[in-house]
Amino acid sequence: MPLSRRQTLRTLGLGAATLAAPAVMRHAALGADPITVVGIHDASGGLDIYGLPMIACLSFAVDEVNAAGGLLGREIKLINYDPQSNIQLYTQFATQAATSDHAAVVHGGITSASREAIRPILRRYRTLYFYNTQYEGGVCDRNCFCTGSTPAQNVQKLVPYVMKKWGKKIYILAADYNYGQITSKWVTKYCRENGGEVVAADFFPLNVTDFGATIQKIQQAKPDMVMSVLVGGAHVSFYRQWAAAGMKKKIPMASTTLGGGNETLLLTPEEADGIVVAYSYFQEVDNPANKEFLQKFHAKLGDKAPYLGGELAMRTYVGFHLWAEGVRRAKSTDRMKVIEALESGIAFDGPPGRTVIDGKTNHVSLDVYLAEVVNRGFKVLEHFPNQPPADTASVCDLKAHPNTDRQFVIDVKI
Amino acid sequence: MDLLVAVALQVMTGIATLFLISLGLAVIFGMMGVINLAHGEFLMLGGYAAILSVRHGINLWVAMFLIAPLAVGLFGLIVERLMIRRLYGQMVETMLATWGLSLALIGIVTMVFGNTVGGFSAPLGSVQVGKFQFSAYSLFLIGAAGLLAVLVWIVLRRTPYGLLARGTMQNAEMAAALGVATERVYAVTFALGAALTGLAGGLLAPLSGVVPTMGTAYIAKAFITVITGGAAMLVGTLSASVLLGAAGVLGTFLTTPVLGEAALLALAIVLVRLLPRGITGRFFQRAL
């Protein structure tokens, strides 16, 4: 029934937008002075645990650049849209960003489903797109820069580490959409390469909250560890129910997603401590750039500063600065000039370490960290500098085939 | 052997959960005939009542067993007085009004508490069953569901109020002619249904977490259970919960969580096709 309400609203909204379009366009043409940047992140709905910190970091990065005089002498105007964890709204806002806001760049998308919804739209309207989330890899599109880490960077480090620590039998729990499906294949691949075995993989729609039967199935399968590729607010129940069944002390857990948002704050130390994860950033990373960033971030936002946890929010900050550097080097906001500048191998030294754009794939090489949850935060265990996006590079070559426009499902040999 | 016990316990937890989320609706829809599309939001309010009380330092059991049902029961009383009372017997109007109420409640709660997932940890720790471990809380839910079933049965069968309520629902005009204040009986019964729903919301909060839109995940299942159950509200809901809950959990065990859910829905379709008047339209016809 909510569907029909949405459809009605959408129809009405589209009608209104069509009527208002001439007025909006005239207005936009007059105020051409600031550079418009659009952010599309879920500030409500099940994905807000990821979206809210990302919005805070994007706004902070924009303010930083504006405080330093803007870009090319022009101020940056940031428009944040909230798609409310609803894919239909993503497409609507992407269209709006391209056609009526004339955005120089769109930063946004959290789930891979949302990215694949807006990526073709932004390409069609020739609007540059930055996707700043860790994801399953394989996107090959000159118009789209993916600045988060991918399985060849994070899972490749995570799986051997936890297998060495805990054993060879892995039970995978994953969210039932492209990210979960593909990431679980990568986990399987790295597990087998290290002489291990995946005893089972279960997939859950994003709204599932009851994991009771699954917890029994896991006990029956007796794995050496559980690998969680669960996503979003509803799936947080799994960690609660796992701990409530007393399983946390019996079977250890690693995750490719926990801590991407604020899950560690929602869970008690009894429920989450000891879970091992890999990301390209943790708030607890110890280096001077990060210390300086956090000090400024907290000075500016005060009590409202979100906990940054894993990488999603920080990659959004880095992604914006990479784009800004591209504009500086191109001396223009023209899309093709900025793309060419970015592909020349722009780097940004920030809190997570050095991020370099790989012009062949429009992905980045970055530092990867392993950490475990300790008392609602993370303890960084290991640091691997300069990891290339080897997974996407194995299928994507934009230098040779600049017109590629697709997400390769990397043939994970398992 | 251990596995059998583990599966059996899990099946019973699934049944208990389904029964808990449907019981309040069985009273409001099954007994009174009010199509309450805000049922899911009543559950959600119960969850929020429990979670907010716990955050303010109130004892967890008091929050779940007293505050959640009282708060939602009271809310139900207000809703009955302002809205439902004017719409008895008008099915379409009731649906529209309660659907509006559902949307409004989701909106208001989102504005006040934000659209984020809240939760608290389940109490009681875990128990060992052979090689398997269980959340003791889910065992407790089974007990709570059983106890509630007995309580509702006693109230409707053995108390003067129960007699008046059943009489009024059967033939309101005749009851009124015999001097029963039917308006009051309707109000109290609606509040009772709301309170049961609030209690269910409170009890489920530690397992599922609460979010303003959580009701939408439950409302379809609750209606399916009550409709599959048929005319005898208590026995019907109970037997439908047993069949559908078992199908869902066993399906999950044998295949995947998605197919488990599908098995539950498929069984409901088959049951309603074979027994259009619900399970109690053919079996246990004289039951409550």
XYZ file of C-alpha atoms in Angstrom:
702
model
C 0.000 0.000 0.000
C 2.828 2.498 0.645
C 3.747 1.933 -2.978
C 0.585 3.472 -4.316
C 1.109 6.456 -2.028
C 4.614 6.915 -3.333
C 3.468 6.565 -6.879
C 0.770 9.141 -6.374
C 3.227 11.530 -4.770
C 5.738 10.924 -7.493
C 3.220 11.557 -10.221
C 2.131 14.764 -8.511
C 5.761 15.737 -7.920
C 6.759 15.111 -11.513
C 3.774 17.108 -12.711
C 4.722 20.002 -10.473
C 8.370 19.755 -11.528
C 7.416 19.873 -15.194
C 5.303 22.958 -14.640
C 7.975 24.670 -12.577
C 10.903 23.652 -14.794
C 11.131 26.806 -16.951
C 11.168 29.027 -13.861
C 13.855 26.930 -12.144
C 16.085 26.869 -15.221
C 15.931 30.622 -15.697
C 16.875 31.046 -12.094
C 19.826 28.687 -12.349
C 21.160 30.436 -15.426
C 21.221 33.747 -13.604
C 23.166 32.530 -10.557
C 25.983 30.795 -12.435
C 28.644 32.105 -10.102
C 29.110 29.441 -7.408
C 30.098 25.887 -8.367
C 27.280 23.529 -7.503
C 28.142 20.209 -5.884
C 25.350 17.766 -5.116
C 25.454 15.087 -2.435
C 22.908 12.251 -2.468
C 23.119 10.216 0.740
C 20.426 8.576 2.855
C 19.810 10.799 5.875
C 16.841 8.690 6.940
C 15.589 5.152 6.595
C 17.525 1.975 7.238
C 20.732 3.261 5.625
C 21.006 6.459 7.651
C 23.589 4.773 9.875
C 25.947 5.157 6.914
C 24.470 8.271 5.290
C 24.546 10.737 8.181
C 28.327 10.555 8.823
C 28.953 10.742 5.055
C 26.910 13.940 4.787
C 28.786 15.430 7.747
C 32.142 14.678 6.109
C 31.106 15.989 2.691
C 29.830 19.232 4.212
C 33.015 19.531 6.258
C 35.211 19.059 3.173
C 33.219 21.662 1.230
C 33.540 24.142 4.105
C 37.291 23.495 4.225
C 37.717 24.307 0.541
C 35.426 27.345 0.787
C 37.333 28.655 3.807
C 40.524 28.422 1.752
C 39.013 30.619 -0.978
C 36.926 28.134 -2.907
C 37.882 26.617 -6.246
C 39.125 28.736 -9.172
C 38.060 31.747 -7.134
C 34.473 30.549 -7.025
C 32.522 29.498 -3.991
C 31.212 25.941 -3.773
C 27.530 25.565 -3.162
C 26.659 22.162 -1.694
C 23.161 20.749 -2.089
C 22.416 17.648 -0.010
C 19.492 15.467 -1.022
C 18.020 12.767 1.206
C 16.750 9.795 -0.824
C 15.377 8.205 2.398
C 16.829 4.764 1.608
C 14.544 4.640 -1.424
C 15.998 3.862 -4.855
C 13.240 5.721 -6.707
C 14.209 8.929 -4.954
C 17.851 8.357 -5.922
C 16.983 8.432 -9.613
C 14.756 11.456 -9.102
C 17.457 13.432 -7.258
C 20.172 12.420 -9.721
C 18.048 13.727 -12.572
C 17.379 16.893 -10.624
C 21.088 17.359 -9.857
C 22.004 17.024 -13.528
C 19.160 18.887 -15.217
C 18.049 21.640 -12.876
C 20.986 22.113 -10.472
C 23.606 21.742 -13.240
C 25.903 20.148 -10.701
C 29.624 20.115 -11.512
C 29.867 16.809 -9.694
C 27.560 14.477 -7.784
C 28.911 12.638 -4.757
C 26.667 9.929 -3.464
C 25.139 6.530 -3.446
C 25.652 4.112 -0.566
C 24.425 0.676 -1.588
C 25.581 -0.697 -4.918
C 21.937 -0.837 -5.933
C 21.642 2.925 -5.517
C 24.892 3.495 -7.417
C 23.729 1.413 -10.359
C 20.457 3.349 -10.321
C 22.073 6.779 -10.685
C 25.305 6.020 -12.548
C 23.602 5.613 -15.978
C 21.512 8.749 -15.395
C 24.543 10.890 -14.584
C 26.442 9.464 -17.539
C 23.552 10.197 -19.865
C 23.338 13.792 -18.637
C 27.146 14.138 -18.745
C 27.465 14.912 -15.072
C 30.576 13.739 -13.250
C 29.920 11.163 -10.536
C 31.909 10.136 -7.432
C 30.953 6.984 -5.540
C 32.815 7.031 -2.227
C 31.820 3.740 -0.654
C 33.632 0.461 -0.262
C 31.892 -1.926 -2.646
C 32.256 -5.188 -4.598
C 34.398 -3.749 -7.452
C 34.075 -3.936 -11.227
C 32.514 -0.607 -12.172
C 34.124 0.550 -15.427
C 32.890 3.966 -16.524
C 34.989 7.047 -17.283
C 32.296 9.273 -15.833
C 32.331 7.485 -12.471
C 35.168 7.563 -9.930
C 35.016 4.935 -7.204
C 37.111 6.041 -4.241
C 36.269 3.336 -1.700
C 38.097 0.080 -1.165
C 37.122 -3.102 -3.021
C 37.491 -6.834 -2.200
C 41.020 -7.160 -3.611
C 41.975 -4.494 -1.097
C 39.961 -5.300 2.025
C 38.676 -8.897 1.822
C 42.045 -10.040 0.514
C 43.664 -8.833 3.745
C 40.843 -9.771 6.065
C 40.274 -13.407 5.119
C 43.861 -14.721 5.446
C 44.312 -12.835 8.721
C 41.238 -14.311 10.391
C 41.868 -17.776 8.917
C 45.346 -17.800 10.408
C 43.910 -16.684 13.703
C 40.796 -18.862 13.941
C 40.777 -21.733 11.454
C 39.728 -22.821 8.001
C 35.937 -23.216 8.026
C 33.919 -20.081 7.254
C 30.140 -19.564 7.428
C 29.025 -16.536 5.387
C 25.972 -14.403 6.153
C 25.314 -11.788 3.512
C 22.807 -9.146 2.475
C 20.749 -10.307 -0.480
C 21.661 -7.832 -3.222
C 24.609 -7.368 -5.555
C 27.090 -6.226 -2.880
C 26.400 -9.197 -0.611
C 26.257 -11.749 -3.418
C 29.507 -10.644 -5.050
C 31.421 -10.006 -1.842
C 30.556 -13.472 -0.587
C 32.126 -14.844 -3.773
C 35.315 -12.943 -3.012
C 35.325 -14.278 0.534
C 34.955 -17.780 -0.904
C 37.793 -17.189 -3.354
C 40.282 -15.945 -0.758
C 39.172 -18.635 1.662
C 39.898 -21.419 -0.869
C 43.191 -19.832 -1.919
C 44.271 -20.057 1.686
C 43.283 -23.705 1.919
C 39.987 -23.114 3.672
C 36.386 -24.088 3.101
C 33.118 -22.136 3.073
C 30.661 -24.424 4.838
C 27.594 -22.369 3.889
C 26.464 -18.958 2.677
C 23.050 -17.558 3.656
C 21.525 -14.440 2.110
C 19.056 -12.100 3.790
C 16.801 -9.361 2.372
C 17.605 -5.986 3.957
C 14.489 -5.946 6.163
C 15.053 -9.301 7.898
C 15.320 -8.946 11.673
C 14.833 -12.523 12.894
C 17.994 -14.612 12.709
C 16.999 -17.346 15.176
C 16.827 -20.218 12.696
C 20.094 -19.143 11.101
C 21.871 -19.102 14.444
C 20.847 -22.732 14.947
C 21.990 -23.614 11.440
C 25.398 -22.094 12.146
C 25.738 -24.150 15.326
C 24.923 -27.251 13.388
C 27.522 -26.470 10.715
C 30.184 -25.776 13.389
C 32.348 -23.326 11.405
C 35.579 -21.904 12.796
C 34.219 -18.422 12.222
C 31.296 -16.436 10.871
C 31.866 -13.871 8.133
C 29.192 -11.182 8.204
C 28.445 -9.322 4.982
C 25.200 -7.991 6.496
C 24.068 -4.463 5.674
C 21.903 -1.821 7.308
C 19.931 -1.158 10.468
C 17.691 -4.241 10.436
C 20.640 -6.609 10.167
C 22.160 -5.144 13.330
C 19.681 -7.447 15.120
C 21.849 -10.360 14.078
C 24.746 -9.274 16.298
C 22.318 -8.825 19.213
C 20.702 -12.221 18.745
C 24.083 -13.897 18.232
C 25.336 -12.533 21.535
C 22.025 -13.267 23.284
C 22.346 -16.918 22.249
C 25.759 -16.941 23.896
C 27.439 -17.748 20.598
C 29.883 -14.877 20.608
C 32.162 -16.630 23.058
C 32.047 -19.849 21.021
C 32.475 -18.871 17.376
C 34.448 -15.736 16.466
C 33.298 -13.334 13.791
C 34.755 -11.151 11.067
C 32.826 -8.709 8.923
C 33.243 -6.792 5.690
C 30.567 -4.277 6.700
C 30.373 -3.858 10.482
C 31.515 -0.382 11.467
C 30.939 1.052 8.004
C 28.350 3.185 9.775
C 27.709 3.536 13.475
C 26.851 -0.106 14.211
C 29.520 -0.266 16.882
C 27.725 2.527 18.756
C 24.351 0.743 18.581
C 25.811 -2.450 20.006
C 27.162 -3.038 23.481
C 30.782 -4.123 23.977
C 29.490 -7.588 24.961
C 27.817 -7.866 21.569
C 30.492 -6.450 19.284
C 33.932 -6.599 20.899
C 36.415 -8.820 19.092
C 34.795 -8.728 15.646
C 37.577 -8.217 13.090
C 37.092 -5.932 10.089
C 39.167 -4.384 7.290
C 38.695 -0.886 5.892
C 40.758 1.822 4.294
C 40.287 4.032 7.360
C 39.361 3.933 11.025
C 38.807 6.927 13.225
C 41.444 5.381 15.494
C 44.172 5.376 12.788
C 47.234 6.910 14.386
C 48.962 9.451 12.154
C 49.471 13.240 12.279
C 47.091 13.994 9.393
C 44.282 12.098 11.071
C 44.919 13.784 14.428
C 44.752 17.183 12.800
C 41.615 16.273 10.859
C 39.800 14.964 13.929
C 40.734 18.011 15.958
C 39.297 20.366 13.332
C 36.297 18.132 12.722
C 35.378 18.062 16.388
C 36.120 21.750 16.865
C 33.697 22.565 14.080
C 30.902 20.119 14.793
C 31.242 19.840 18.562
C 28.782 17.370 20.068
C 27.207 16.862 16.673
C 30.356 15.280 15.232
C 29.453 11.717 14.265
C 31.705 8.794 15.065
C 33.463 8.013 11.795
C 34.047 4.311 12.383
C 35.060 2.564 9.198
C 35.737 4.157 5.877
C 32.480 5.364 4.307
C 32.423 8.860 5.756
C 36.173 9.360 5.380
C 36.158 8.211 1.755
C 33.489 10.839 1.082
C 35.844 13.455 2.540
C 38.756 12.139 0.448
C 36.566 11.814 -2.654
C 35.579 15.459 -2.503
C 39.203 16.580 -2.105
C 40.287 14.401 -5.023
C 37.644 16.061 -7.181
C 38.695 19.521 -5.957
C 42.295 18.727 -6.844
C 41.133 17.614 -10.294
C 39.364 20.960 -10.812
C 42.459 22.871 -9.695
C 44.641 20.952 -12.071
C 42.168 21.229 -14.971
C 41.664 24.930 -14.164
C 38.058 24.341 -15.115
C 34.911 22.555 -13.941
C 34.324 21.242 -17.453
C 33.550 17.569 -17.105
C 35.994 16.128 -19.656
C 38.850 18.379 -18.550
C 38.343 17.364 -14.918
C 38.137 13.675 -15.851
C 41.391 13.918 -17.790
C 43.085 15.711 -14.900
C 41.842 13.118 -12.413
C 42.970 10.241 -14.647
C 46.469 11.686 -14.841
C 46.934 10.162 -11.378
C 45.874 12.750 -8.847
C 46.761 11.972 -5.253
C 45.455 13.214 -1.940
C 47.333 12.867 1.319
C 44.725 12.775 4.013
C 43.816 11.152 7.313
C 43.675 7.600 5.869
C 47.080 7.929 4.181
C 47.820 8.509 0.517
C 45.010 7.957 -2.023
C 46.006 7.855 -5.701
C 43.584 7.669 -8.609
C 44.316 4.858 -11.059
C 43.556 6.292 -14.502
C 43.040 2.873 -16.038
C 40.064 1.991 -13.841
C 39.038 5.276 -12.178
C 39.435 3.468 -8.884
C 42.051 4.306 -6.269
C 44.996 2.725 -4.565
C 44.831 3.286 -0.852
C 46.027 2.111 2.545
C 44.138 -0.767 4.149
C 43.853 -1.340 7.884
C 42.758 -4.368 9.899
C 41.080 -3.657 13.200
C 38.950 -5.267 15.877
C 36.016 -3.789 17.731
C 36.943 -2.724 21.244
C 34.531 -0.923 23.536
C 32.379 0.743 20.843
C 35.439 1.769 18.841
C 38.215 0.024 16.931
C 41.711 -1.107 17.784
C 43.882 -1.000 14.658
C 45.810 -4.267 14.299
C 47.653 -3.989 10.996
C 48.372 -1.473 8.245
C 48.971 -2.291 4.546
C 50.009 0.803 2.581
C 49.336 1.434 -1.067
C 46.985 -1.355 -2.113
C 46.038 -1.207 -5.820
C 42.478 -1.925 -7.060
C 43.633 -5.222 -8.571
C 40.140 -6.708 -8.871
C 38.701 -3.987 -11.094
C 42.021 -3.676 -12.956
C 41.731 -7.317 -14.015
C 38.613 -6.550 -16.072
C 38.585 -2.824 -16.762
C 40.889 -0.710 -18.945
C 39.490 2.728 -19.645
C 42.696 3.820 -21.395
C 42.213 1.150 -24.058
C 38.398 1.239 -24.083
C 37.327 4.707 -22.950
C 33.680 4.153 -23.882
C 33.129 1.234 -21.531
C 30.011 1.765 -19.445
C 29.167 -1.178 -17.243
C 29.846 -3.001 -14.033
C 31.829 -6.136 -14.716
C 30.913 -9.000 -12.486
C 34.447 -10.115 -11.933
C 34.729 -13.797 -12.678
C 35.777 -14.875 -9.222
C 37.442 -18.233 -9.718
C 36.079 -20.321 -6.900
C 18.567 -35.653 18.900
C 20.039 -32.314 19.938
C 19.264 -31.039 16.488
C 15.633 -32.104 16.810
C 15.279 -30.278 20.097
C 17.027 -27.216 18.646
C 14.760 -27.142 15.610
C 11.683 -27.735 17.745
C 12.588 -24.830 20.027
C 13.227 -22.582 17.080
C 9.914 -23.558 15.516
C 8.162 -22.772 18.791
C 9.874 -19.379 18.933
C 8.665 -18.651 15.411
C 5.127 -19.675 16.360
C 5.223 -17.602 19.551
C 6.409 -14.521 17.648
C 3.649 -14.870 15.070
C 1.042 -15.413 17.790
C 2.234 -12.378 19.756
C 2.088 -10.002 16.801
C -1.349 -11.309 15.784
C -3.145 -11.555 19.130
C -4.075 -7.880 19.415
C -5.315 -7.883 15.849
C -7.329 -11.022 16.553
C -9.241 -9.019 19.170
C -9.642 -5.865 17.101
C -10.202 -7.442 13.688
C -11.171 -11.048 14.418
C -13.550 -10.245 17.235
C -14.704 -6.665 16.629
C -14.422 -6.699 12.832
C -12.432 -3.453 12.755
C -9.847 -3.528 9.973
C -7.056 -1.744 11.807
C -4.365 -0.931 9.257
C -2.448 0.888 12.010
C -1.870 -2.428 13.804
C 1.807 -2.438 12.858
C 2.184 1.047 14.269
C 0.576 -0.030 17.542
C 3.371 -2.630 17.737
C 5.908 0.063 16.941
C 4.543 2.330 19.692
C 4.832 -0.556 22.161
C 8.453 -1.011 21.145
C 9.195 2.682 21.583
C 7.395 2.791 24.944
C 9.599 -0.055 26.163
C 12.836 1.280 24.746
C 12.319 4.828 26.035
C 11.446 3.559 29.501
C 14.564 1.415 29.587
C 16.655 4.399 28.483
C 15.210 6.406 31.355
C 16.403 3.814 33.793
C 13.135 1.961 34.364
C 13.430 -1.756 35.016
C 13.321 -3.709 31.779
C 10.536 -6.074 32.839
C 8.371 -3.240 34.097
C 8.934 -1.440 30.805
C 7.973 -4.439 28.693
C 5.101 -5.882 30.757
C 3.518 -2.752 32.200
C 4.487 0.421 30.403
C 4.288 -0.838 26.824
C 0.759 -2.341 27.086
C -0.558 0.478 29.293
C 0.732 3.208 26.991
C -0.598 1.615 23.827
C -3.852 0.534 25.532
C -4.437 4.135 26.573
C -3.597 5.301 23.099
C -6.081 2.740 21.742
C -8.770 4.118 24.045
C -8.193 7.617 22.653
C -8.180 6.400 19.063
C -11.416 4.477 19.648
C -13.085 7.513 21.171
C -12.003 9.976 18.471
C -11.999 7.831 15.356
C -13.067 4.201 15.448
C -16.332 4.839 17.362
C -17.711 6.852 14.461
C -16.891 4.171 11.927
C -18.177 0.848 13.293
C -19.647 -1.215 10.476
C -18.209 1.005 7.737
C -15.412 -1.132 6.402
C -13.954 1.111 3.691
C -14.053 4.211 5.870
C -12.343 2.333 8.711
C -9.615 1.141 6.389
C -8.978 4.624 5.090
C -9.008 6.187 8.537
C -6.673 3.626 10.115
C -4.363 3.723 7.116
C -4.157 7.480 7.556
C -3.481 6.926 11.247
C -0.708 4.496 10.326
C 0.994 7.018 8.028
C 0.582 9.801 10.571
C 2.086 7.701 13.365
C 5.100 6.740 11.256
C 5.579 10.404 10.365
C 5.195 11.721 13.903
C 7.487 9.120 15.454
C 10.071 9.772 12.732
C 9.939 13.488 13.473
C 10.249 13.027 17.220
C 12.749 10.162 17.471
C 14.377 10.178 14.041
C 14.381 7.388 11.524
C 17.110 5.409 13.215
C 17.156 1.938 14.652
C 17.050 1.825 18.435
C 17.300 -1.231 20.600
C 18.407 -2.768 23.832
C 19.994 -6.120 24.488
C 17.832 -9.097 25.307
C 18.046 -10.032 28.987
C 18.451 -13.527 30.479
C 21.584 -14.665 28.620
C 21.698 -18.037 26.954
C 20.878 -21.658 27.671
C 22.585 -24.814 26.496
C 20.531 -27.538 24.820
C 22.875 -30.412 24.091
C 25.318 -29.096 21.529
C 23.217 -26.035 20.790
C 22.903 -22.692 22.460
C 19.789 -20.572 22.618
C 18.929 -17.114 23.637
C 17.020 -17.706 26.877
C 14.909 -14.745 25.890
C 13.385 -16.602 22.962
C 12.420 -19.432 25.311
C 10.893 -16.811 27.539
C 8.886 -15.505 24.553
C 7.389 -18.964 24.073
C 6.282 -18.958 27.693
C 4.944 -15.425 27.455
C 2.892 -16.289 24.367
C 1.409 -19.342 26.086
C 0.592 -17.372 29.202
C -1.084 -14.631 27.189
C -3.210 -17.154 25.330
C -4.425 -18.575 28.647
C -5.044 -15.114 30.097
C -7.086 -13.962 27.125
C -9.075 -17.189 27.260
C -9.817 -16.703 30.966
C -10.822 -13.074 30.484
C -13.209 -13.847 27.634
C -14.641 -17.096 29.054
C -14.623 -16.687 32.782
C -15.189 -13.030 33.570
C -18.387 -10.963 33.406
C -16.647 -8.590 31.012
C -15.817 -11.480 28.684
C -19.451 -12.533 28.577
C -20.617 -8.989 27.809
C -17.916 -8.564 25.166
C -18.763 -11.797 23.376
C -22.475 -11.045 23.565
C -22.008 -7.517 22.254
C -19.866 -8.648 19.346
C -22.416 -11.302 18.458
C -25.458 -9.050 18.500
C -24.939 -5.493 19.682
C -28.624 -4.493 19.446
C -29.803 -7.415 21.495
C -27.097 -6.749 24.080
C -28.129 -3.099 24.245
C -31.762 -4.119 24.650
C -30.710 -6.214 27.620
C -29.113 -3.166 29.200
C -25.465 -3.614 28.235
C -23.553 -0.361 27.693
C -22.313 -1.550 24.304
C -20.360 1.617 23.577
C -18.265 1.048 26.647
C -17.778 -2.624 25.808
C -16.528 -1.682 22.350
C -14.148 0.898 23.797
C -12.718 -1.474 26.400
C -12.319 -4.285 23.864
C -10.494 -2.048 21.418
C -8.215 -0.842 24.201
C -7.572 -4.458 25.206
C -6.551 -5.298 21.648
C -4.294 -2.250 21.528
C -2.724 -3.153 24.881
C -1.999 -6.720 23.715
C -0.378 -5.285 20.605
C 1.677 -2.838 22.672
C 2.825 -5.685 24.883
C 3.915 -7.644 21.812
C 5.845 -4.617 20.560
C 7.611 -4.288 23.898
C 8.468 -7.981 24.029
C 9.861 -8.016 20.496
C 11.897 -4.814 20.849
C 15.068 -6.485 22.217
C 15.100 -8.976 19.347
C 14.233 -6.846 16.343
C 15.200 -3.331 17.379
C 12.693 -0.510 16.866
C 12.401 1.903 13.984
C 9.359 4.017 12.995
C 8.654 1.859 9.941
C 8.948 -1.495 11.733
C 5.167 -1.982 11.647
C 5.120 -2.552 7.916
C 7.219 -5.695 8.380
C 4.596 -7.206 10.684
C 1.175 -6.013 9.595
C 0.797 -8.286 6.581
C 1.800 -11.342 8.594
C -0.599 -10.416 11.390
C -3.547 -10.060 9.017
C -2.650 -13.263 7.192
C -2.506 -15.149 10.486
C -5.830 -13.826 11.772
C -7.614 -14.393 8.452
C -6.187 -17.896 8.081
C -7.333 -18.579 11.639
C -10.940 -17.757 10.895
C -13.917 -17.009 13.093
C -12.813 -18.334 16.477
C -10.322 -15.628 17.304
C -8.165 -17.258 19.962
C -8.015 -20.844 18.752
C -7.958 -19.682 15.148
C -5.009 -17.348 15.643
C -3.216 -19.967 17.678
C -3.674 -22.740 15.118
C -2.788 -20.447 12.229
C 0.355 -19.311 14.094
C 1.334 -22.935 14.637
C 0.953 -23.900 10.990
C 2.390 -20.740 9.418
C 5.152 -20.226 11.991
C 6.287 -23.829 11.620
C 6.276 -23.545 7.820
C 8.341 -20.356 7.970
C 10.988 -21.657 10.374
C 11.277 -25.122 8.817
C 11.502 -23.529 5.392
C 14.357 -21.365 6.626
C 16.121 -24.372 8.110
C 15.806 -26.538 5.046
C 16.427 -23.907 2.397
C 17.132 -20.192 2.735
C 15.575 -17.361 4.788
C 13.903 -15.976 1.653
C 12.285 -19.287 0.752
C 11.257 -19.769 4.387
C 9.261 -16.561 4.213
C 7.830 -17.670 0.877
C 6.815 -21.026 2.380
C 4.831 -19.211 5.076
C 2.968 -17.142 2.495
C 2.414 -20.084 0.159
C 0.909 -22.152 2.959
C -1.401 -19.262 3.887
C -2.642 -19.075 0.298
C -3.274 -22.808 0.158
C -5.072 -22.768 3.506
C -7.338 -19.879 2.582
C -8.094 -21.534 -0.759
C -9.027 -24.849 0.884
C -10.692 -23.321 3.930
C -12.143 -19.998 2.772
C -13.661 -19.351 6.185
C -10.397 -19.982 7.936
C -9.164 -22.955 9.921
C -11.859 -22.517 12.554
C -14.508 -22.302 9.841
C -14.130 -26.081 9.614
C -12.307 -27.260 12.734
C -12.781 -26.256 16.386
C -15.950 -24.474 15.357
C -17.309 -24.098 18.848
C -14.039 -22.852 20.287
C -13.351 -19.291 21.367
